[in-house]
mmCIF file of C-alpha atoms in Angstrom:
data_model
loop_
_atom_site.group_PDB
_atom_site.id
_atom_site.type_symbol
_atom_site.label_atom_id
_atom_site.label_comp_id
_atom_site.label_asym_id
_atom_site.label_seq_id
_atom_site.Cartn_x
_atom_site.Cartn_y
_atom_site.Cartn_z
ATOM 1 C CA MET A 1 0.000 0.000 0.000
ATOM 2 C CA LYS A 2 1.233 3.474 -0.874
ATOM 3 C CA LEU A 3 1.069 6.510 1.377
ATOM 4 C CA GLN A 4 -0.157 9.789 -0.093
ATOM 5 C CA THR A 5 0.211 12.964 1.943
ATOM 6 C CA ALA A 6 -1.947 15.957 1.161
ATOM 7 C CA ILE A 7 -0.848 19.575 1.550
ATOM 8 C CA ASP A 8 -3.766 21.992 1.805
ATOM 9 C CA ARG A 9 -4.769 25.463 2.978
ATOM 10 C CA VAL A 10 -1.258 26.857 3.497
ATOM 11 C CA SER A 11 0.703 29.519 1.634
ATOM 12 C CA LEU A 12 2.530 28.376 -1.504
ATOM 13 C CA GLU A 13 5.816 29.179 0.219
ATOM 14 C CA ASP A 14 4.957 26.836 3.087
ATOM 15 C CA ALA A 15 3.714 24.194 0.649
ATOM 16 C CA VAL A 16 7.000 24.243 -1.275
ATOM 17 C CA ALA A 17 8.992 24.048 1.971
ATOM 18 C CA MET A 18 6.894 21.103 3.122
ATOM 19 C CA ALA A 19 7.219 19.332 -0.237
ATOM 20 C CA LYS A 20 11.004 19.744 0.050
ATOM 21 C CA ALA A 21 11.002 18.344 3.584
ATOM 22 C CA LEU A 22 8.826 15.358 2.594
ATOM 23 C CA ASN A 23 10.523 14.596 -0.749
ATOM 24 C CA GLY A 24 11.407 10.896 -0.931
ATOM 25 C CA LYS A 25 9.856 10.160 2.448
ATOM 26 C CA MET A 26 6.556 8.759 1.155
ATOM 27 C CA ASP A 27 5.130 7.475 -2.109
ATOM 28 C CA ILE A 28 2.901 10.305 -3.318
ATOM 29 C CA LEU A 29 2.623 13.960 -2.431
ATOM 30 C CA GLU A 30 -0.755 15.550 -3.029
ATOM 31 C CA MET A 31 -1.018 19.193 -3.966
ATOM 32 C CA GLY A 32 -4.453 19.920 -2.543
ATOM 33 C CA THR A 33 -7.313 21.652 -4.343
ATOM 34 C CA SER A 34 -6.935 24.719 -2.128
ATOM 35 C CA LEU A 35 -3.404 25.289 -3.468
ATOM 36 C CA ILE A 36 -4.594 25.023 -7.067
ATOM 37 C CA LYS A 37 -7.510 27.362 -6.490
ATOM 38 C CA ASP A 38 -5.428 29.841 -4.497
ATOM 39 C CA TYR A 39 -2.325 29.864 -6.710
ATOM 40 C CA GLY A 40 -3.263 28.236 -10.005
ATOM 41 C CA ASN A 41 -1.754 25.480 -12.118
ATOM 42 C CA LEU A 42 1.476 27.429 -12.570
ATOM 43 C CA ALA A 43 2.208 26.708 -8.907
ATOM 44 C CA ILE A 44 2.395 22.992 -9.710
ATOM 45 C CA GLU A 45 5.800 23.682 -11.254
ATOM 46 C CA GLN A 46 7.181 25.049 -8.001
ATOM 47 C CA ILE A 47 6.168 21.889 -6.137
ATOM 48 C CA ARG A 48 7.358 19.650 -8.980
ATOM 49 C CA GLN A 49 10.781 21.265 -8.920
ATOM 50 C CA VAL A 50 11.529 20.265 -5.332
ATOM 51 C CA LEU A 51 9.787 16.902 -5.548
ATOM 52 C CA THR A 52 12.415 14.769 -7.234
ATOM 53 C CA GLU A 53 11.848 11.426 -5.541
ATOM 54 C CA THR A 54 8.110 11.267 -4.957
ATOM 55 C CA GLU A 55 5.120 11.105 -7.287
ATOM 56 C CA LEU A 56 2.960 14.220 -7.496
ATOM 57 C CA LEU A 57 -0.826 14.024 -7.391
ATOM 58 C CA VAL A 58 -2.622 17.245 -8.212
ATOM 59 C CA ASP A 59 -6.106 17.309 -6.728
ATOM 60 C CA LEU A 60 -7.742 19.196 -9.609
ATOM 61 C CA LYS A 61 -11.224 17.851 -8.792
ATOM 62 C CA THR A 62 -12.173 18.331 -12.444
ATOM 63 C CA ILE A 63 -15.931 18.227 -13.010
ATOM 64 C CA ASP A 64 -16.192 19.780 -16.482
ATOM 65 C CA GLU A 65 -13.844 20.755 -19.319
ATOM 66 C CA GLY A 66 -12.066 17.455 -18.769
ATOM 67 C CA ALA A 67 -9.544 17.507 -21.599
ATOM 68 C CA TYR A 68 -8.520 21.126 -20.975
ATOM 69 C CA GLU A 69 -7.977 20.720 -17.248
ATOM 70 C CA PHE A 70 -6.133 17.424 -17.567
ATOM 71 C CA ARG A 71 -3.826 18.737 -20.287
ATOM 72 C CA GLN A 72 -2.986 21.715 -18.087
ATOM 73 C CA GLY A 73 -2.401 19.548 -15.002
ATOM 74 C CA TYR A 74 -0.022 17.159 -16.757
ATOM 75 C CA LEU A 75 1.697 19.968 -18.660
ATOM 76 C CA HIS A 76 2.677 21.685 -15.405
ATOM 77 C CA GLY A 77 4.030 18.510 -13.807
ATOM 78 C CA GLY A 78 1.304 16.337 -12.255
ATOM 79 C CA ASP A 79 1.740 12.534 -12.398
ATOM 80 C CA ILE A 80 -1.764 11.750 -11.134
ATOM 81 C CA LEU A 81 -4.774 14.068 -11.560
ATOM 82 C CA THR A 82 -8.212 13.804 -9.999
ATOM 83 C CA VAL A 83 -11.616 14.016 -11.655
ATOM 84 C CA MET A 84 -14.909 13.900 -9.787
ATOM 85 C CA GLY A 85 -16.965 10.734 -10.138
ATOM 86 C CA ALA A 86 -19.895 13.164 -10.063
ATOM 87 C CA ALA A 87 -18.784 14.574 -13.440
ATOM 88 C CA SER A 88 -20.586 13.489 -16.607
ATOM 89 C CA TYR A 89 -19.445 10.257 -18.244
ATOM 90 C CA ASP A 90 -18.154 12.324 -21.171
ATOM 91 C CA THR A 91 -16.004 14.458 -18.862
ATOM 92 C CA LEU A 92 -14.542 11.347 -17.212
ATOM 93 C CA LYS A 93 -13.878 9.853 -20.630
ATOM 94 C CA ALA A 94 -12.128 13.029 -21.827
ATOM 95 C CA CYS A 95 -9.888 12.994 -18.732
ATOM 96 C CA TYR A 96 -9.136 9.298 -19.122
ATOM 97 C CA GLU A 97 -8.172 9.702 -22.760
ATOM 98 C CA VAL A 98 -5.718 12.495 -21.912
ATOM 99 C CA SER A 99 -4.203 10.450 -19.074
ATOM 100 C CA GLN A 100 -3.782 7.400 -21.334
ATOM 101 C CA GLU A 101 -2.325 9.531 -24.140
ATOM 102 C CA LYS A 102 0.223 11.062 -21.739
ATOM 103 C CA GLY A 103 1.049 7.744 -20.036
ATOM 104 C CA LYS A 104 -0.129 9.218 -16.736
ATOM 105 C CA THR A 105 -2.727 8.293 -14.144
ATOM 106 C CA MET A 106 -6.305 9.413 -13.450
ATOM 107 C CA MET A 107 -7.890 9.153 -10.013
ATOM 108 C CA ILE A 108 -11.677 9.254 -9.765
ATOM 109 C CA ASP A 109 -12.844 10.997 -6.585
ATOM 110 C CA LEU A 110 -16.019 9.239 -5.439
ATOM 111 C CA LEU A 111 -17.087 12.044 -3.092
ATOM 112 C CA GLU A 112 -20.898 11.952 -2.804
ATOM 113 C CA VAL A 113 -21.227 9.487 -5.706
ATOM 114 C CA ASP A 114 -23.824 6.739 -5.389
ATOM 115 C CA GLU A 115 -23.649 3.126 -6.571
ATOM 116 C CA ASN A 116 -25.770 3.753 -9.667
ATOM 117 C CA LYS A 117 -23.280 6.323 -10.907
ATOM 118 C CA ILE A 118 -20.295 4.103 -10.085
ATOM 119 C CA GLU A 119 -21.829 1.336 -12.196
ATOM 120 C CA GLN A 120 -21.801 3.687 -15.177
ATOM 121 C CA ILE A 121 -18.124 4.572 -14.872
ATOM 122 C CA LEU A 122 -16.495 1.177 -14.357
ATOM 123 C CA ASP A 123 -14.871 0.951 -17.763
ATOM 124 C CA PHE A 124 -11.855 3.123 -16.937
ATOM 125 C CA ASP A 125 -9.667 0.083 -16.225
ATOM 126 C CA GLU A 126 -6.473 1.843 -15.235
ATOM 127 C CA ALA A 127 -8.119 4.541 -13.135
ATOM 128 C CA ILE A 128 -7.794 4.634 -9.349
ATOM 129 C CA PHE A 129 -11.169 4.845 -7.598
ATOM 130 C CA CYS A 130 -10.907 6.968 -4.468
ATOM 131 C CA LEU A 131 -13.415 6.523 -1.649
ATOM 132 C CA HIS A 132 -13.651 9.991 -0.191
ATOM 133 C CA HIS A 133 -15.364 11.277 2.909
ATOM 134 C CA SER A 134 -15.977 15.050 2.672
ATOM 135 C CA ILE A 135 -14.029 17.205 5.092
ATOM 136 C CA ASP A 136 -17.261 19.181 5.606
ATOM 137 C CA ARG A 137 -19.321 16.167 6.733
ATOM 138 C CA LYS A 138 -19.986 15.835 10.413
ATOM 139 C CA ASP A 139 -20.091 12.022 10.483
ATOM 140 C CA THR A 140 -16.957 9.847 10.569
ATOM 141 C CA LEU A 141 -15.542 7.266 8.222
ATOM 142 C CA ASP A 142 -15.260 3.500 8.780
ATOM 143 C CA ALA A 143 -12.222 3.089 6.525
ATOM 144 C CA THR A 144 -11.762 -0.701 6.300
ATOM 145 C CA GLY A 145 -15.528 -1.230 6.351
ATOM 146 C CA SER A 146 -15.978 1.163 3.419
ATOM 147 C CA VAL A 147 -13.200 -0.480 1.401
ATOM 148 C CA ALA A 148 -14.542 -3.997 2.082
ATOM 149 C CA ALA A 149 -18.065 -2.991 1.076
ATOM 150 C CA PHE A 150 -16.806 -1.258 -2.078
ATOM 151 C CA HIS A 151 -14.644 -4.228 -3.075
ATOM 152 C CA GLN A 152 -17.527 -6.649 -2.576
ATOM 153 C CA ARG A 153 -19.910 -4.453 -4.582
ATOM 154 C CA PHE A 154 -17.426 -3.610 -7.363
ATOM 155 C CA PRO A 155 -14.885 -6.479 -7.503
ATOM 156 C CA GLN A 156 -13.869 -5.434 -11.025
ATOM 157 C CA VAL A 157 -12.207 -2.229 -9.713
ATOM 158 C CA LYS A 158 -8.521 -3.069 -9.473
ATOM 159 C CA ARG A 159 -7.211 0.131 -7.940
ATOM 160 C CA ILE A 160 -8.680 1.581 -4.738
ATOM 161 C CA ALA A 161 -7.655 4.642 -2.732
ATOM 162 C CA ILE A 162 -9.263 6.093 0.370
ATOM 163 C CA ALA A 163 -9.272 9.569 1.923
ATOM 164 C CA GLY A 164 -11.030 11.450 4.693
ATOM 165 C CA GLY A 165 -9.606 11.956 8.182
ATOM 166 C CA ILE A 166 -7.561 8.712 8.151
ATOM 167 C CA ASP A 167 -5.441 8.273 11.316
ATOM 168 C CA LEU A 168 -2.516 5.974 12.115
ATOM 169 C CA GLN A 169 -4.682 3.157 13.450
ATOM 170 C CA GLN A 170 -6.963 3.215 10.395
ATOM 171 C CA ALA A 171 -3.933 3.285 8.072
ATOM 172 C CA LYS A 172 -2.537 0.161 9.801
ATOM 173 C CA GLU A 173 -5.853 -1.629 9.474
ATOM 174 C CA LEU A 174 -6.107 -0.725 5.781
ATOM 175 C CA ALA A 175 -2.597 -2.106 5.177
ATOM 176 C CA ALA A 176 -3.477 -5.341 6.977
ATOM 177 C CA GLN A 177 -6.696 -5.643 4.984
ATOM 178 C CA GLY A 178 -4.708 -5.599 1.716
ATOM 179 C CA LEU A 179 -7.366 -4.174 -0.607
ATOM 180 C CA THR A 180 -6.220 -0.541 -0.800
ATOM 181 C CA GLU A 181 -3.536 0.692 -3.208
ATOM 182 C CA ILE A 182 -3.251 4.211 -1.790
ATOM 183 C CA VAL A 183 -4.129 5.578 1.629
ATOM 184 C CA ILE A 184 -4.400 9.366 1.688
ATOM 185 C CA VAL A 185 -3.529 11.192 4.887
ATOM 186 C CA GLY A 186 -3.891 14.947 5.141
ATOM 187 C CA SER A 187 -3.942 16.966 8.325
ATOM 188 C CA LYS A 188 -2.852 14.070 10.546
ATOM 189 C CA ILE A 189 0.545 14.475 8.905
ATOM 190 C CA THR A 190 0.816 18.013 7.587
ATOM 191 C CA LYS A 191 -0.707 19.673 10.641
ATOM 192 C CA SER A 192 1.422 17.608 13.060
ATOM 193 C CA SER A 193 4.275 19.367 14.826
ATOM 194 C CA GLU A 194 6.901 17.496 12.778
ATOM 195 C CA PRO A 195 5.435 16.345 9.446
ATOM 196 C CA ALA A 196 8.653 14.626 8.297
ATOM 197 C CA LYS A 197 8.706 12.481 11.452
ATOM 198 C CA THR A 198 4.993 11.777 11.356
ATOM 199 C CA VAL A 199 5.216 10.633 7.763
ATOM 200 C CA GLU A 200 7.962 8.179 8.750
ATOM 201 C CA MET A 201 5.718 6.829 11.481
ATOM 202 C CA PHE A 202 2.913 6.271 8.979
ATOM 203 C CA MET A 203 5.280 4.651 6.473
ATOM 204 C CA GLU A 204 6.591 2.241 9.114
ATOM 205 C CA ALA A 205 3.104 1.454 10.335
ATOM 206 C CA ILE A 206 1.748 0.526 6.925
ATOM 207 C CA HIS A 207 4.811 -1.446 5.855
ATOM 208 C CA GLN A 208 5.086 -3.719 8.887
ATOM 209 C CA MET B 1 -33.555 38.556 -17.057
ATOM 210 C CA LYS B 2 -29.864 39.231 -16.558
ATOM 211 C CA LEU B 3 -27.098 38.363 -18.997
ATOM 212 C CA GLN B 4 -23.966 36.693 -17.661
ATOM 213 C CA THR B 5 -20.969 36.353 -19.940
ATOM 214 C CA ALA B 6 -18.322 33.750 -19.178
ATOM 215 C CA ILE B 7 -14.620 34.152 -19.927
ATOM 216 C CA ASP B 8 -12.756 30.846 -20.105
ATOM 217 C CA ARG B 9 -9.614 29.179 -21.439
ATOM 218 C CA VAL B 10 -7.719 32.337 -22.344
ATOM 219 C CA SER B 11 -4.615 33.931 -20.850
ATOM 220 C CA LEU B 12 -5.149 36.139 -17.801
ATOM 221 C CA GLU B 13 -3.952 39.102 -19.842
ATOM 222 C CA ASP B 14 -6.640 38.464 -22.457
ATOM 223 C CA ALA B 15 -9.240 37.888 -19.741
ATOM 224 C CA VAL B 16 -8.456 41.247 -18.114
ATOM 225 C CA ALA B 17 -8.586 42.996 -21.491
ATOM 226 C CA MET B 18 -11.930 41.380 -22.248
ATOM 227 C CA ALA B 19 -13.323 42.255 -18.809
ATOM 228 C CA LYS B 20 -12.299 45.869 -19.442
ATOM 229 C CA ALA B 21 -13.975 45.865 -22.857
ATOM 230 C CA LEU B 22 -17.183 44.327 -21.474
ATOM 231 C CA ASN B 23 -17.371 46.362 -18.240
ATOM 232 C CA GLY B 24 -20.816 47.902 -17.854
ATOM 233 C CA LYS B 25 -22.082 46.280 -21.053
ATOM 234 C CA MET B 26 -23.927 43.385 -19.379
ATOM 235 C CA ASP B 27 -25.156 42.434 -15.920
ATOM 236 C CA ILE B 28 -22.664 39.828 -14.739
ATOM 237 C CA LEU B 29 -19.207 38.845 -15.872
ATOM 238 C CA GLU B 30 -18.164 35.280 -15.091
ATOM 239 C CA MET B 31 -14.560 34.451 -14.410
ATOM 240 C CA GLY B 32 -14.560 30.840 -15.557
ATOM 241 C CA THR B 33 -13.185 27.844 -13.659
ATOM 242 C CA SER B 34 -10.310 27.519 -16.113
ATOM 243 C CA LEU B 35 -9.038 30.987 -15.126
ATOM 244 C CA ILE B 36 -9.199 30.131 -11.422
ATOM 245 C CA LYS B 37 -7.441 26.802 -11.919
ATOM 246 C CA ASP B 38 -4.819 28.279 -14.243
ATOM 247 C CA TYR B 39 -4.094 31.481 -12.322
ATOM 248 C CA GLY B 40 -5.559 31.089 -8.844
ATOM 249 C CA ASN B 41 -7.832 33.193 -6.661
ATOM 250 C CA LEU B 42 -5.333 36.052 -6.649
ATOM 251 C CA ALA B 43 -6.209 36.629 -10.288
ATOM 252 C CA ILE B 44 -9.768 37.541 -9.247
ATOM 253 C CA GLU B 45 -8.381 40.866 -8.049
ATOM 254 C CA GLN B 46 -7.085 41.741 -11.504
ATOM 255 C CA ILE B 47 -10.504 41.182 -13.039
ATOM 256 C CA ARG B 48 -12.249 42.931 -10.137
ATOM 257 C CA GLN B 49 -10.098 45.999 -10.606
ATOM 258 C CA VAL B 50 -11.248 46.676 -14.168
ATOM 259 C CA LEU B 51 -14.825 45.565 -13.571
ATOM 260 C CA THR B 52 -16.335 48.632 -11.946
ATOM 261 C CA GLU B 53 -19.858 48.551 -13.352
ATOM 262 C CA THR B 54 -20.692 44.874 -13.628
ATOM 263 C CA GLU B 55 -21.167 42.135 -11.046
ATOM 264 C CA LEU B 56 -18.457 39.482 -10.879
ATOM 265 C CA LEU B 57 -19.309 35.794 -10.653
ATOM 266 C CA VAL B 58 -16.382 33.507 -9.916
ATOM 267 C CA ASP B 59 -17.039 29.962 -11.095
ATOM 268 C CA LEU B 60 -15.226 28.233 -8.238
ATOM 269 C CA LYS B 61 -17.202 24.985 -8.655
ATOM 270 C CA THR B 62 -16.601 24.222 -4.977
ATOM 271 C CA ILE B 63 -17.274 20.598 -4.084
ATOM 272 C CA ASP B 64 -15.516 20.315 -0.709
ATOM 273 C CA GLU B 65 -13.931 22.647 1.844
ATOM 274 C CA GLY B 66 -16.910 24.939 1.363
ATOM 275 C CA ALA B 67 -16.199 27.602 3.963
ATOM 276 C CA TYR B 68 -12.519 27.933 3.007
ATOM 277 C CA GLU B 69 -13.135 28.269 -0.724
ATOM 278 C CA PHE B 70 -16.019 30.702 -0.325
ATOM 279 C CA ARG B 71 -14.113 32.917 2.109
ATOM 280 C CA GLN B 72 -11.238 33.055 -0.382
ATOM 281 C CA GLY B 73 -13.518 33.789 -3.328
ATOM 282 C CA TYR B 74 -15.310 36.693 -1.624
ATOM 283 C CA LEU B 75 -12.092 37.999 -0.080
ATOM 284 C CA HIS B 76 -10.514 38.436 -3.507
ATOM 285 C CA GLY B 77 -13.545 40.193 -4.985
ATOM 286 C CA GLY B 78 -16.273 37.815 -6.148
ATOM 287 C CA ASP B 79 -19.916 38.909 -5.787
ATOM 288 C CA ILE B 80 -21.393 35.535 -6.691
ATOM 289 C CA LEU B 81 -19.602 32.194 -6.188
ATOM 290 C CA THR B 82 -20.566 28.744 -7.422
ATOM 291 C CA VAL B 83 -20.805 25.486 -5.500
ATOM 292 C CA MET B 84 -21.641 22.143 -7.072
ATOM 293 C CA GLY B 85 -25.066 20.704 -6.317
ATOM 294 C CA ALA B 86 -23.182 17.393 -6.322
ATOM 295 C CA ALA B 87 -21.332 18.461 -3.154
ATOM 296 C CA SER B 88 -22.439 17.112 0.217
ATOM 297 C CA TYR B 89 -25.277 18.930 1.967
ATOM 298 C CA ASP B 90 -22.789 20.032 4.622
ATOM 299 C CA THR B 91 -20.525 21.606 1.993
ATOM 300 C CA LEU B 92 -23.460 23.481 0.452
ATOM 301 C CA LYS B 93 -24.531 24.643 3.905
ATOM 302 C CA ALA B 94 -21.023 25.877 4.712
ATOM 303 C CA CYS B 95 -20.925 27.864 1.452
ATOM 304 C CA TYR B 96 -24.390 29.277 2.037
ATOM 305 C CA GLU B 97 -23.521 30.411 5.544
ATOM 306 C CA VAL B 98 -20.441 32.265 4.297
ATOM 307 C CA SER B 99 -22.423 33.914 1.492
ATOM 308 C CA GLN B 100 -25.142 35.035 3.920
ATOM 309 C CA GLU B 101 -22.572 36.279 6.439
ATOM 310 C CA LYS B 102 -20.828 38.345 3.729
ATOM 311 C CA GLY B 103 -24.084 39.621 2.206
ATOM 312 C CA LYS B 104 -23.112 37.972 -1.080
ATOM 313 C CA THR B 105 -24.693 35.395 -3.385
ATOM 314 C CA MET B 106 -24.268 31.642 -3.856
ATOM 315 C CA MET B 107 -25.068 29.895 -7.118
ATOM 316 C CA ILE B 108 -25.649 26.131 -7.053
ATOM 317 C CA ASP B 109 -24.397 24.461 -10.220
ATOM 318 C CA LEU B 110 -26.764 21.573 -10.979
ATOM 319 C CA LEU B 111 -24.382 19.869 -13.437
ATOM 320 C CA GLU B 112 -25.144 16.115 -13.386
ATOM 321 C CA VAL B 113 -27.378 16.437 -10.292
ATOM 322 C CA ASP B 114 -30.568 14.342 -10.220
ATOM 323 C CA GLU B 115 -33.980 15.241 -8.806
ATOM 324 C CA ASN B 116 -33.478 13.264 -5.587
ATOM 325 C CA LYS B 117 -30.423 15.340 -4.739
ATOM 326 C CA ILE B 118 -32.151 18.616 -5.642
ATOM 327 C CA GLU B 119 -34.961 17.753 -3.236
ATOM 328 C CA GLN B 120 -32.409 17.570 -0.437
ATOM 329 C CA ILE B 121 -30.932 20.998 -1.104
ATOM 330 C CA LEU B 122 -34.015 23.162 -1.511
ATOM 331 C CA ASP B 123 -33.686 25.038 1.766
ATOM 332 C CA PHE B 124 -31.108 27.545 0.531
ATOM 333 C CA ASP B 125 -33.757 30.184 -0.152
ATOM 334 C CA GLU B 126 -31.567 32.944 -1.529
ATOM 335 C CA ALA B 127 -29.386 30.704 -3.673
ATOM 336 C CA ILE B 128 -29.554 30.746 -7.459
ATOM 337 C CA PHE B 129 -30.063 27.272 -8.937
ATOM 338 C CA CYS B 130 -28.192 26.923 -12.211
ATOM 339 C CA LEU B 131 -29.307 24.343 -14.783
ATOM 340 C CA HIS B 132 -26.045 23.410 -16.446
ATOM 341 C CA HIS B 133 -25.341 21.303 -19.481
ATOM 342 C CA SER B 134 -21.733 20.050 -19.452
ATOM 343 C CA ILE B 135 -19.465 21.394 -22.162
ATOM 344 C CA ASP B 136 -18.130 17.833 -22.527
ATOM 345 C CA ARG B 137 -21.533 16.274 -23.264
ATOM 346 C CA LYS B 138 -22.290 15.425 -26.850
ATOM 347 C CA ASP B 139 -26.070 15.980 -26.652
ATOM 348 C CA THR B 140 -27.686 19.432 -26.857
ATOM 349 C CA LEU B 141 -29.780 21.460 -24.473
ATOM 350 C CA ASP B 142 -33.468 22.355 -24.791
ATOM 351 C CA ALA B 143 -33.168 25.563 -22.775
ATOM 352 C CA THR B 144 -36.784 26.696 -22.322
ATOM 353 C CA GLY B 145 -37.942 23.100 -22.021
ATOM 354 C CA SER B 146 -35.437 22.432 -19.234
ATOM 355 C CA VAL B 147 -36.406 25.583 -17.347
ATOM 356 C CA ALA B 148 -40.133 24.845 -17.657
ATOM 357 C CA ALA B 149 -39.674 21.282 -16.420
ATOM 358 C CA PHE B 150 -37.490 22.423 -13.530
ATOM 359 C CA HIS B 151 -39.955 25.142 -12.504
ATOM 360 C CA GLN B 152 -42.857 22.710 -12.571
ATOM 361 C CA ARG B 153 -40.962 20.099 -10.536
ATOM 362 C CA PHE B 154 -39.472 22.605 -8.032
ATOM 363 C CA PRO B 155 -41.827 25.624 -7.920
ATOM 364 C CA GLN B 156 -40.340 26.692 -4.588
ATOM 365 C CA VAL B 157 -37.022 27.651 -6.250
ATOM 366 C CA LYS B 158 -37.225 31.408 -6.744
ATOM 367 C CA ARG B 159 -33.985 32.015 -8.597
ATOM 368 C CA ILE B 160 -33.088 30.096 -11.761
ATOM 369 C CA ALA B 161 -30.076 30.415 -14.060
ATOM 370 C CA ILE B 162 -29.184 28.373 -17.101
ATOM 371 C CA ALA B 163 -25.901 27.628 -18.881
ATOM 372 C CA GLY B 164 -24.589 25.393 -21.638
ATOM 373 C CA GLY B 165 -24.150 26.447 -25.241
ATOM 374 C CA ILE B 166 -26.993 29.042 -25.180
ATOM 375 C CA ASP B 167 -27.320 30.981 -28.454
ATOM 376 C CA LEU B 168 -29.144 34.197 -29.341
ATOM 377 C CA GLN B 169 -32.394 32.471 -30.284
ATOM 378 C CA GLN B 170 -32.469 30.435 -27.055
ATOM 379 C CA ALA B 171 -31.695 33.560 -25.013
ATOM 380 C CA LYS B 172 -34.652 35.376 -26.626
ATOM 381 C CA GLU B 173 -36.962 32.443 -25.895
ATOM 382 C CA LEU B 174 -35.808 32.301 -22.258
ATOM 383 C CA ALA B 175 -36.509 36.024 -21.867
ATOM 384 C CA ALA B 176 -39.983 35.614 -23.333
ATOM 385 C CA GLN B 177 -40.667 32.642 -21.064
ATOM 386 C CA GLY B 178 -40.005 34.815 -17.994
ATOM 387 C CA LEU B 179 -38.854 32.123 -15.551
ATOM 388 C CA THR B 180 -35.087 32.617 -15.731
ATOM 389 C CA GLU B 181 -33.204 35.196 -13.642
ATOM 390 C CA ILE B 182 -29.828 34.763 -15.326
ATOM 391 C CA VAL B 183 -28.914 33.414 -18.744
ATOM 392 C CA ILE B 184 -25.254 32.470 -19.045
ATOM 393 C CA VAL B 185 -23.586 32.777 -22.420
ATOM 394 C CA GLY B 186 -19.988 31.744 -22.920
ATOM 395 C CA SER B 187 -18.276 31.119 -26.214
ATOM 396 C CA LYS B 188 -21.131 32.544 -28.314
ATOM 397 C CA ILE B 189 -20.009 35.940 -26.987
ATOM 398 C CA THR B 190 -16.375 35.667 -25.964
ATOM 399 C CA LYS B 191 -15.257 33.682 -29.007
ATOM 400 C CA SER B 192 -17.134 35.943 -31.408
ATOM 401 C CA SER B 193 -15.075 38.320 -33.522
ATOM 402 C CA GLU B 194 -16.282 41.374 -31.575
ATOM 403 C CA PRO B 195 -17.388 40.357 -28.068
ATOM 404 C CA ALA B 196 -18.423 43.903 -27.073
ATOM 405 C CA LYS B 197 -20.767 44.130 -30.062
ATOM 406 C CA THR B 198 -22.106 40.600 -29.613
ATOM 407 C CA VAL B 199 -22.881 41.275 -25.975
ATOM 408 C CA GLU B 200 -24.899 44.342 -27.020
ATOM 409 C CA MET B 201 -26.838 42.187 -29.440
ATOM 410 C CA PHE B 202 -27.665 39.703 -26.682
ATOM 411 C CA MET B 203 -28.625 42.495 -24.269
ATOM 412 C CA GLU B 204 -30.983 44.017 -26.842
ATOM 413 C CA ALA B 205 -32.474 40.651 -27.711
ATOM 414 C CA ILE B 206 -33.324 39.709 -24.122
ATOM 415 C CA HIS B 207 -34.647 43.168 -23.160
ATOM 416 C CA GLN B 208 -37.091 43.621 -26.046
#
């Protein structure tokens, strides 16, 4: 299982410093949506420049204009880009085609997407399907339970990621369960007093 | 009925020049999602600065982190901000609360949202509900038909907008129908050879 760490709601200067400090320490660094919306796609290049040993996911959360947004995201240095499962099938298809053409990866964010919609978007074989619990929701996430239920319902999905308030204990349980390709941890790492140490702790925990 | 013109997929320099040329010529100027994602929220200020006589809608397409994104959007100069109807209820509520607190307006983008979901988000009284046909979809939009059907199904929604490939004829028909508060026209104006003249033509057509 890979560890993805999300940087969000900080200044670009702080984001670049954090990317530098975390470079090589985990599998994937996520440049959060807030950084894109605050600073724009051009800022991807500043993160990319210091991130020499870790994959870069840009959380574009594309929901329309799929080809345009994905071309921009890859052009400026993203390895993995996100599109909303809530987008139209045609938008998802446009994103997928750009990702395949560029030899890059598409992640489908399943935030607020129901099973009927998921059934309609299962033919993106190489896409990563991300179970995502909104940061604005007041209820909490049963991580392993959600992954198990998803896998049982959609066994044809090969690549699963999960995000939404995941802590160390949940990350360990997900690793033990063996169904998740990427666990995404945001504030539990980046808002900790020493992110570089916390990320090591998570990496050790999930690779036991 | 108000006319909203959307600027998308151009350089920031061209967007500012176009905003300057269109200032005061129509009711609302939309800074499209592509401009936000390419240049960031800071770019709102550059548009705001030249837009002294027209309202500014920023098409944030928020789908998570509602309060953060809306605070940023209003802070940098937006009058109206968009949130996806596909977002969680809690995200929509967070956006609505910020818009009410700031005395500003929230538009709910109904892209790919079904009737069940709309039923759950009807209690945002002052919000504008925007019927939106994805730019990536291959089928076309029956504008007046869509508005009539929506109004019949959800008569309690006071404020309706519509977007998605609207042309001059459709805009006229929407004006005559009298149910739409805002008609949103993108490329038919901004990609025309003389946007300032085309916008005048639309304004005349819908105010006959």
